[in-house]
PDB file of C-alpha atoms in Angstrom:
ATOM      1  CA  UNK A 267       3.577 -44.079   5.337  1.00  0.00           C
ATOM      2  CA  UNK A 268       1.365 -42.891   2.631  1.00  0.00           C
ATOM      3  CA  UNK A 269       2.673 -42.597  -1.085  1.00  0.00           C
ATOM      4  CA  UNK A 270       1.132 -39.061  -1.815  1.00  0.00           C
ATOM      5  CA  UNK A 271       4.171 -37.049  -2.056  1.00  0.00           C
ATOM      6  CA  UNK A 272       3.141 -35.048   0.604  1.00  0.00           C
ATOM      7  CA  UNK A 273       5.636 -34.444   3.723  1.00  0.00           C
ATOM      8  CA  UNK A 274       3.538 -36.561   6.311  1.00  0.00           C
ATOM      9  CA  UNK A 275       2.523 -36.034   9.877  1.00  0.00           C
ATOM     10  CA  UNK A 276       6.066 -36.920  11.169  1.00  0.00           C
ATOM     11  CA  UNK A 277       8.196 -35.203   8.648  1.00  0.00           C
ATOM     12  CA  UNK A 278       7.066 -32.101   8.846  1.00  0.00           C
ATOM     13  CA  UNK A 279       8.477 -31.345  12.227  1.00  0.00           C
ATOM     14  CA  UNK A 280      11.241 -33.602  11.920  1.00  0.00           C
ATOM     15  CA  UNK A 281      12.505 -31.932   8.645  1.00  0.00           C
ATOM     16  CA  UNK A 282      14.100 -28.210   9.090  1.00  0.00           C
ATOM     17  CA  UNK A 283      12.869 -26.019   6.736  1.00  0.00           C
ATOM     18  CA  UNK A 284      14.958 -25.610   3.674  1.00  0.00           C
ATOM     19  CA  UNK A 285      16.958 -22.251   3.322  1.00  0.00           C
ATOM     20  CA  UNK A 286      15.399 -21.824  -0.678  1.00  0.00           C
ATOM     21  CA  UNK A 287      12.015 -21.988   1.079  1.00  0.00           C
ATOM     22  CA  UNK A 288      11.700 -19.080   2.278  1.00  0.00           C
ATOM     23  CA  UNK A 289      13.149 -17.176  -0.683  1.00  0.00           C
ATOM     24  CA  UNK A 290      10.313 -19.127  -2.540  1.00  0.00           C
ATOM     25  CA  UNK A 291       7.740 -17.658   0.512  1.00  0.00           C
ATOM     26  CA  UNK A 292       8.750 -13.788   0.270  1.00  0.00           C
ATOM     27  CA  UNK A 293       8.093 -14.521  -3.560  1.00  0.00           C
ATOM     28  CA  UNK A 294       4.683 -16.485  -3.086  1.00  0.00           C
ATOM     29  CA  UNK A 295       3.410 -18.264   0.237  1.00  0.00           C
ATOM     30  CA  UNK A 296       1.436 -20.846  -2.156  1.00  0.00           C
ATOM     31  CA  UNK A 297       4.795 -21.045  -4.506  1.00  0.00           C
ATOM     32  CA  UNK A 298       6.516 -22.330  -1.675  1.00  0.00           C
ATOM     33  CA  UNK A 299       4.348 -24.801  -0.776  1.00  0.00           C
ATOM     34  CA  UNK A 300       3.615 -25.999  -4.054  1.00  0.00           C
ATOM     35  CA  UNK A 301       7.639 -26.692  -4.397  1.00  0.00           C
ATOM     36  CA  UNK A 302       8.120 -27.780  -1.045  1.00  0.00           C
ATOM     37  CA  UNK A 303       4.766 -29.477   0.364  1.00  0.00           C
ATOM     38  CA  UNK A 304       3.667 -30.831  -2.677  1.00  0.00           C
ATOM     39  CA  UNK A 305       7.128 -31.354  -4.125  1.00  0.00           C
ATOM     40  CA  UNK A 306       5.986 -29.681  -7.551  1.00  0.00           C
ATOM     41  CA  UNK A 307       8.367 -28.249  -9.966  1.00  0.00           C
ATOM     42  CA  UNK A 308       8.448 -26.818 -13.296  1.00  0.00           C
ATOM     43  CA  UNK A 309      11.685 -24.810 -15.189  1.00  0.00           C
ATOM     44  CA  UNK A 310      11.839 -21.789 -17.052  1.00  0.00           C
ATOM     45  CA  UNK A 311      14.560 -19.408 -18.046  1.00  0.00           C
ATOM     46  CA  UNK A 312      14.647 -17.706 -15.017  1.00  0.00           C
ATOM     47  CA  UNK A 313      15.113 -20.969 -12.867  1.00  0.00           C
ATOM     48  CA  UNK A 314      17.594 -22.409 -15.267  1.00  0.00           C
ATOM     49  CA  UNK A 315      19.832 -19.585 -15.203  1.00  0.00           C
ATOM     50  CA  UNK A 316      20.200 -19.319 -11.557  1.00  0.00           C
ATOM     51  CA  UNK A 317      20.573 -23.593 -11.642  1.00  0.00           C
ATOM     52  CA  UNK A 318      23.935 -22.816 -13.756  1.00  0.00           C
ATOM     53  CA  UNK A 319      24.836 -19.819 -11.452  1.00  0.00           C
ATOM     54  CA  UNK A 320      24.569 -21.995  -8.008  1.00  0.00           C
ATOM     55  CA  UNK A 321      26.014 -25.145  -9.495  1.00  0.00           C
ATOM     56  CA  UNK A 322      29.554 -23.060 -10.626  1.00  0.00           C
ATOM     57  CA  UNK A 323      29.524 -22.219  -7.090  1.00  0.00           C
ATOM     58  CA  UNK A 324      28.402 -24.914  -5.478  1.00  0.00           C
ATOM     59  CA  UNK A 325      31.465 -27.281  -5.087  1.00  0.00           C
ATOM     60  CA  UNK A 326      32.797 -27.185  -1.385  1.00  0.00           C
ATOM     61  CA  UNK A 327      36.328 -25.438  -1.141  1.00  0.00           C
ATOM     62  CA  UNK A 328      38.384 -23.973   1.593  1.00  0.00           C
ATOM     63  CA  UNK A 329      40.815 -21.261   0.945  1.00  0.00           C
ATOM     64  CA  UNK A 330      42.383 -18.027   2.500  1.00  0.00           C
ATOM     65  CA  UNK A 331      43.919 -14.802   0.740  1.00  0.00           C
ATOM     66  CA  UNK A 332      44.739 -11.372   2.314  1.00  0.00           C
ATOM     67  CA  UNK A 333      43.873 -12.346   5.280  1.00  0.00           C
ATOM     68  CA  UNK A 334      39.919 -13.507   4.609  1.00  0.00           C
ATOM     69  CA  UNK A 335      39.071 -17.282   5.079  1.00  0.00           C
ATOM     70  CA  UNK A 336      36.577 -18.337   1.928  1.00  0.00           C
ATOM     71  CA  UNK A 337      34.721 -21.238   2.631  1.00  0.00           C
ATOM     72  CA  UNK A 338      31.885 -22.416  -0.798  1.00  0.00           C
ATOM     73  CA  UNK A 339      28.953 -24.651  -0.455  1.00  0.00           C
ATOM     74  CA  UNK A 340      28.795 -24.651   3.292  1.00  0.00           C
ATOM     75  CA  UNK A 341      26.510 -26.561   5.358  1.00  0.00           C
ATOM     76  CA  UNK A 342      24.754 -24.023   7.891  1.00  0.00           C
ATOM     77  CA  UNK A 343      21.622 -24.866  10.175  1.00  0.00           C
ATOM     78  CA  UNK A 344      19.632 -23.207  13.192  1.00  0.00           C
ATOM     79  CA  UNK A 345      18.436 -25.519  15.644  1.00  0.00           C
ATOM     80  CA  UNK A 346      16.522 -22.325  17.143  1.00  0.00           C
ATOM     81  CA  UNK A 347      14.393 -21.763  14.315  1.00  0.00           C
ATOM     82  CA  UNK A 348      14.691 -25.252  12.816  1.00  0.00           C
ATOM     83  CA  UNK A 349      16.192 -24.119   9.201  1.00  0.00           C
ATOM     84  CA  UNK A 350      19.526 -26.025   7.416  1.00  0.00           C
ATOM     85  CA  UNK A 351      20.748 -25.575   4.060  1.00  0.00           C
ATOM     86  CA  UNK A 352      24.192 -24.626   2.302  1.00  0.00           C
ATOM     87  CA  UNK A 353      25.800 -21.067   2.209  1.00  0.00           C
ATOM     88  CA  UNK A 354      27.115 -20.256  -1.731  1.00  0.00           C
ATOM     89  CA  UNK A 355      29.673 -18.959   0.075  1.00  0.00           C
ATOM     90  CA  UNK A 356      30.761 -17.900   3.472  1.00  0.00           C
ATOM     91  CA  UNK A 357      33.923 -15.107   4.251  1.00  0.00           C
ATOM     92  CA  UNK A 358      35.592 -15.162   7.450  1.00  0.00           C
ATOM     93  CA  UNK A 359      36.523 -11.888   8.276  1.00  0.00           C
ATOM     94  CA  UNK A 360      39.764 -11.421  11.039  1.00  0.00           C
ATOM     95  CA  UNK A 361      38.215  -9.475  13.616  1.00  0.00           C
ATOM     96  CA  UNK A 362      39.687  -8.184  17.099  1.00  0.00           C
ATOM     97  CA  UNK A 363      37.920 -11.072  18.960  1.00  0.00           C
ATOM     98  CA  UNK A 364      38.672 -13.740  16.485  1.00  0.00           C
ATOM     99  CA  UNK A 365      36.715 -14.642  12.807  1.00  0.00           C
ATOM    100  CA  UNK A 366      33.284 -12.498  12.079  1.00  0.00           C
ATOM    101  CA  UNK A 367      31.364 -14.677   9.434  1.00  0.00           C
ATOM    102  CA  UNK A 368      29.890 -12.943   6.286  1.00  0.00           C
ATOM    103  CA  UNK A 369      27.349 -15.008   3.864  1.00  0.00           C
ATOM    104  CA  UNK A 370      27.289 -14.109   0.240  1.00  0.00           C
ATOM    105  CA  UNK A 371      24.731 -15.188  -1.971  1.00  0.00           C
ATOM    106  CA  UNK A 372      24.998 -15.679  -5.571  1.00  0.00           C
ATOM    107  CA  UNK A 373      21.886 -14.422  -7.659  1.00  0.00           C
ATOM    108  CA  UNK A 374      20.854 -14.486 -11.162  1.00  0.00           C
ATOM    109  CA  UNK A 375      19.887 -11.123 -13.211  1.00  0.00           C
ATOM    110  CA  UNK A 376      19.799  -7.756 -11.057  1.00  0.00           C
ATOM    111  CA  UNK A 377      18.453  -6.114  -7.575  1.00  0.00           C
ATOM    112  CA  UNK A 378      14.342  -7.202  -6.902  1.00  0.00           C
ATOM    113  CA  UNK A 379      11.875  -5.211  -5.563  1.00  0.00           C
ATOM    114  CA  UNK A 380      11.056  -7.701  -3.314  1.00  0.00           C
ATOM    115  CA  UNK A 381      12.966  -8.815  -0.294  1.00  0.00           C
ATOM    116  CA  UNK A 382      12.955 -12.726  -0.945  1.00  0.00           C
ATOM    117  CA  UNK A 383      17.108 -12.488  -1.514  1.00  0.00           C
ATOM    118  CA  UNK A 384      17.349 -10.242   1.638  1.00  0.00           C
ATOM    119  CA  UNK A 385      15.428 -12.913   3.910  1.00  0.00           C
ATOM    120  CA  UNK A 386      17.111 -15.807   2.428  1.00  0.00           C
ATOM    121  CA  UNK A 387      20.457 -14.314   2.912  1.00  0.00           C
ATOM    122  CA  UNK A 388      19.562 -12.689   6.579  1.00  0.00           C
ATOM    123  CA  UNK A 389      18.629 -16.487   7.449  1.00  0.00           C
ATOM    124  CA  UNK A 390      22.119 -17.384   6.791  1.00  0.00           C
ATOM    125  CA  UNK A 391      23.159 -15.116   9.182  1.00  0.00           C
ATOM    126  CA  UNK A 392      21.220 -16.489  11.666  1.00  0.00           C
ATOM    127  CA  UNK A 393      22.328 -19.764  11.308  1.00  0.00           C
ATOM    128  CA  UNK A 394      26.561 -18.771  11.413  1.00  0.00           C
ATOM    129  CA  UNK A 395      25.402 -16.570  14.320  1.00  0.00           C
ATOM    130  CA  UNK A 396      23.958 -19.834  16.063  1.00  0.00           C
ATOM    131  CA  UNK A 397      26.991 -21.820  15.019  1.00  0.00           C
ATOM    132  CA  UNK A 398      30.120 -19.558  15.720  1.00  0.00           C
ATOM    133  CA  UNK A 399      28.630 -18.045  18.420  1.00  0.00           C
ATOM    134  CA  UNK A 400      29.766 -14.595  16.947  1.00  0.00           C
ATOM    135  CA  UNK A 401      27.697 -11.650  15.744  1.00  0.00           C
ATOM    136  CA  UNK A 402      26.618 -11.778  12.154  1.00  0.00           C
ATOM    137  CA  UNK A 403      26.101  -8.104  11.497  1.00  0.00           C
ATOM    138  CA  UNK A 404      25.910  -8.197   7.732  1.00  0.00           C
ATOM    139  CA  UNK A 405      25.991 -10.406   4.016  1.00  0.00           C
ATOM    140  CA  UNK A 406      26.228  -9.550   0.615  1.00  0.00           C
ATOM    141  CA  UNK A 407      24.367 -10.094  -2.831  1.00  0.00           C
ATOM    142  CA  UNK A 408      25.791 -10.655  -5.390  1.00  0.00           C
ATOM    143  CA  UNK A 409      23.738 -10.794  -8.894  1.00  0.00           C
ATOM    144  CA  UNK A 410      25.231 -12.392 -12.107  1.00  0.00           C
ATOM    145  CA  UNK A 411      23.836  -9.697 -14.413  1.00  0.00           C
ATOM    146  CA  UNK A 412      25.346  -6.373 -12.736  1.00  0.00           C
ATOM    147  CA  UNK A 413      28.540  -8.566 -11.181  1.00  0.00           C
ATOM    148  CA  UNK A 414      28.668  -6.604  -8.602  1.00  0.00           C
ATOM    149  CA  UNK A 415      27.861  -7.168  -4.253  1.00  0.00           C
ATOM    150  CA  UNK A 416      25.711  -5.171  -2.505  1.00  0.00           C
ATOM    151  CA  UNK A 417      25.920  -5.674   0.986  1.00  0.00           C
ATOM    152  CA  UNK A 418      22.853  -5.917   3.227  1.00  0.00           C
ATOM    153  CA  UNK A 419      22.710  -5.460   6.616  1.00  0.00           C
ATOM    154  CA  UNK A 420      20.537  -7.411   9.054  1.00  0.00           C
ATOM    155  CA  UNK A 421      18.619  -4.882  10.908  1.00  0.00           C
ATOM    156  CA  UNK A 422      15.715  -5.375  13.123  1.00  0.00           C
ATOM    157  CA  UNK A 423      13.587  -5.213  10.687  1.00  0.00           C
ATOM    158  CA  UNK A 424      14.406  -7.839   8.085  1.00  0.00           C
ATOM    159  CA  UNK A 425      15.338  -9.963  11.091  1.00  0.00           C
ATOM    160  CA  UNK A 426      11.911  -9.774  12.280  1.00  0.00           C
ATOM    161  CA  UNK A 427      10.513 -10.658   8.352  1.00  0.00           C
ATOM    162  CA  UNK A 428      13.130 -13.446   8.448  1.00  0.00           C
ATOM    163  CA  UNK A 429      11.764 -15.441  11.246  1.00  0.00           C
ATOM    164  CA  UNK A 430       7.861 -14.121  10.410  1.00  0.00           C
ATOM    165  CA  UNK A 431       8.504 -15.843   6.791  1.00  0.00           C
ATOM    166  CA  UNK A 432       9.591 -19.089   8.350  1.00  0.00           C
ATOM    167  CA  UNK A 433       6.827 -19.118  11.186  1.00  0.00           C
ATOM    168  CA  UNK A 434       4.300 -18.800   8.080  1.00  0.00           C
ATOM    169  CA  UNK A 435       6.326 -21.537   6.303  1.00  0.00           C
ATOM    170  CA  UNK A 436       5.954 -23.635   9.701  1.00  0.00           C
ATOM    171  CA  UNK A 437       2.371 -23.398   9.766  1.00  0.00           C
ATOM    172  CA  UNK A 438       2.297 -24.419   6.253  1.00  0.00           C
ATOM    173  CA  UNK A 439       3.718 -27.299   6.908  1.00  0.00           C
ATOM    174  CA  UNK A 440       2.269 -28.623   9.617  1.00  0.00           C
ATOM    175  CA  UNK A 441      -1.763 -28.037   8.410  1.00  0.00           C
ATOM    176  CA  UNK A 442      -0.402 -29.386   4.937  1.00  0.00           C
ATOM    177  CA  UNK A 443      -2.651 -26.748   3.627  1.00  0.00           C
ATOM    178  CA  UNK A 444      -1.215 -25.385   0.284  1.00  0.00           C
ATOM    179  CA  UNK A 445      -2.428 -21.099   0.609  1.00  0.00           C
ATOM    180  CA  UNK A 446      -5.428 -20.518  -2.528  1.00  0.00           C
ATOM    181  CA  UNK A 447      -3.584 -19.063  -5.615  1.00  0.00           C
ATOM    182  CA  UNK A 448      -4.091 -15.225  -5.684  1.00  0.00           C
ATOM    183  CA  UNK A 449      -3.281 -13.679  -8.951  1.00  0.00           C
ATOM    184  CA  UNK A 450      -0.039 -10.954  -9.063  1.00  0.00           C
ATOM    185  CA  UNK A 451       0.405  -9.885 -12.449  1.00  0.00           C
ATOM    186  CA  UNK A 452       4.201  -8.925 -12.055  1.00  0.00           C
ATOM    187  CA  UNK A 453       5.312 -11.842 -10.090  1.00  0.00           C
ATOM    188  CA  UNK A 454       2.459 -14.834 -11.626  1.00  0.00           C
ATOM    189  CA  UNK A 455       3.730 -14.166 -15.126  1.00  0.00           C
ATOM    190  CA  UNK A 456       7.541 -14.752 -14.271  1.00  0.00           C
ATOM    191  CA  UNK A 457       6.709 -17.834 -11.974  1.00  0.00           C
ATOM    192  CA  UNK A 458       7.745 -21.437 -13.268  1.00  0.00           C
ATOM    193  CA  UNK A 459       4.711 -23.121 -12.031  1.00  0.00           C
ATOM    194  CA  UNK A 460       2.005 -20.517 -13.591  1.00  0.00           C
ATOM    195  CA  UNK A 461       0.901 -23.556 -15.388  1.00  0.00           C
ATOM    196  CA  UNK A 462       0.707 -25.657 -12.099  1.00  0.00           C
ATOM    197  CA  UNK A 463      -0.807 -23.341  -9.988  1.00  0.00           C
ATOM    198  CA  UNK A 464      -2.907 -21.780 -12.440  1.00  0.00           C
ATOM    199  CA  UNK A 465      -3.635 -18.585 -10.713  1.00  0.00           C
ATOM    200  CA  UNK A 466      -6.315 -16.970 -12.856  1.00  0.00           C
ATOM    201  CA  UNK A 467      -8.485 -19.682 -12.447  1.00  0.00           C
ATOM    202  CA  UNK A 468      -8.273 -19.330  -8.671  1.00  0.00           C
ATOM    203  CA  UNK A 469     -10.175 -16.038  -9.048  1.00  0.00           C
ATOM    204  CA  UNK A 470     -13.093 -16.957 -10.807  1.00  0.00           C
ATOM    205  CA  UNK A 471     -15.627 -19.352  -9.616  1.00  0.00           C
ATOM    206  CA  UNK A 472     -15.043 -23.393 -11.073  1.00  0.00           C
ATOM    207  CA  UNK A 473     -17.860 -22.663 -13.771  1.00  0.00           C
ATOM    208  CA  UNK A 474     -16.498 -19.194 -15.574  1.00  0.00           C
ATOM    209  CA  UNK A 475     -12.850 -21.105 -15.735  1.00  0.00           C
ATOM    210  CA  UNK A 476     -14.758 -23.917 -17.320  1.00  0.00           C
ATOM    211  CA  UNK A 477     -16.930 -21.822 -20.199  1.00  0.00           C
ATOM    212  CA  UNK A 478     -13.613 -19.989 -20.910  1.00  0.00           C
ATOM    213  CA  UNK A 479     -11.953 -23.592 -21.318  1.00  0.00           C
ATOM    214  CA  UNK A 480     -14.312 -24.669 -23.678  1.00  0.00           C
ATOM    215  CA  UNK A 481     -14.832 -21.816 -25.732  1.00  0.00           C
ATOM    216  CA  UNK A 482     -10.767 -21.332 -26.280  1.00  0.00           C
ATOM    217  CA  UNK A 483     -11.007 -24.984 -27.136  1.00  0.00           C
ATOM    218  CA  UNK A 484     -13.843 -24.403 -29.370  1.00  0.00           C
ATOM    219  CA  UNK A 485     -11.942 -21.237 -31.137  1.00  0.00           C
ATOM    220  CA  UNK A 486      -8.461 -23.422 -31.809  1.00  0.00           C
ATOM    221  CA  UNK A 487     -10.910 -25.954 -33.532  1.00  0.00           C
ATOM    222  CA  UNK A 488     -12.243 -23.042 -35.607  1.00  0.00           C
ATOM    223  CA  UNK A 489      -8.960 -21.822 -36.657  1.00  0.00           C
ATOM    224  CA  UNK A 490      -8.128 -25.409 -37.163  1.00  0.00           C
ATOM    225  CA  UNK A 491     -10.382 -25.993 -39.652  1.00  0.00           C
TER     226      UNK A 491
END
């Protein structure tokens, strides 16, 4: 097996796709498979704040109060759709047929306008509906800055984006083709790997990245000096 830290021919069907991955691929198709194809990483503040967030709630516990059954840092999977990961944590609600499952997700900072949270927590649903064999109707977010849920049902629709995003993550994996970087201002600029990926020079042609390389170069020896 080659050395390239690239999943290879056999792991990338064998492996199920990775619940954070397709948070990262509603945020940024290439981001994802920077991270997760080419195993690239990078912090910033962002990305440390929600490492402290999902460590404090990532130790596995089992308890039950007023009649709710908490269960924290669960192992979920789908065979289905060939996804695994761990729930932050997972209620189970008493319901007239037995327990009805509800995922929470813990989040750093406030509501996005994107749906990468929503998809992320709608595949946990999937994967407790696969598992209990019970309807998963609905989850929750909750975000460390406001402290407060907001609950998100799994309609049609974000169903449908759910299993689109991890279809496009499949077929990312398998051609091993990381997506060319396409610059967003409002997402690009709060992106760990904006060094790594280096969208802006994506956009221009190899030679106009490499003039403005040298003459920034040639301006900080200026100032230098």
């Amino acid at each position: 097996m080659a050395d390239d830290g690239l999943l290879q021919p056999d792991e990338r069907d064998a492996e199920p796709i990775p619940l954070s991955a397709l948070q990262h691929a509603v945020y940024c198709l290439r981001q994802a498979a920077l991270i997760h194809l080419e195993r690239l990483w990078a912090e910033n503040r962002f990305t440390a704040e929600g490492h402290v967030m999902h460590v404090a709630s990532g130790r596995p516990d089992s308890r039950r109060a007023r009649g709710v059954r908490r269960e924290t840092a669960l192992a979920i999977a789908s065979r289905r759709l060939g996804i695994a990961g761990v729930a932050d944590l997972v209620e189970f609600h008493r319901g007239p047929d037995g327990e009805i499952p509800y995922p929470v997700e813990f989040e750093r900072g406030r509501p996005k306008l994107h749906r990468a949270d929503e998809v992320q927590l709608c595949a946990q649903g999937l994967c407790l509906e696969e598992m209990t064999g019970r309807p998963v109707p609905e989850g929750a977010l909750f975000y460390g800055e406001t402290k407060r849920r907001i609950a998100v049902p799994f309609d049609a629709d974000l169903r449908r984006l759910t299993e689109e995003t991890i279809a496009d993550l499949r077929r990312i994996f398998r051609s091993l083709a990381t997506p060319k970087a396409v610059w967003r201002a409002e997402r690009c600029r709060a992106c760990s790997l904006i060094e790594l990926c280096r969208p802006k020079a994506g956009s221009r042609s190899a030679r106009t990245w490499r003039e403005g390389m040298v003459a920034s170069l040639l301006d900080g020896q200026g100032g230098a000096g």
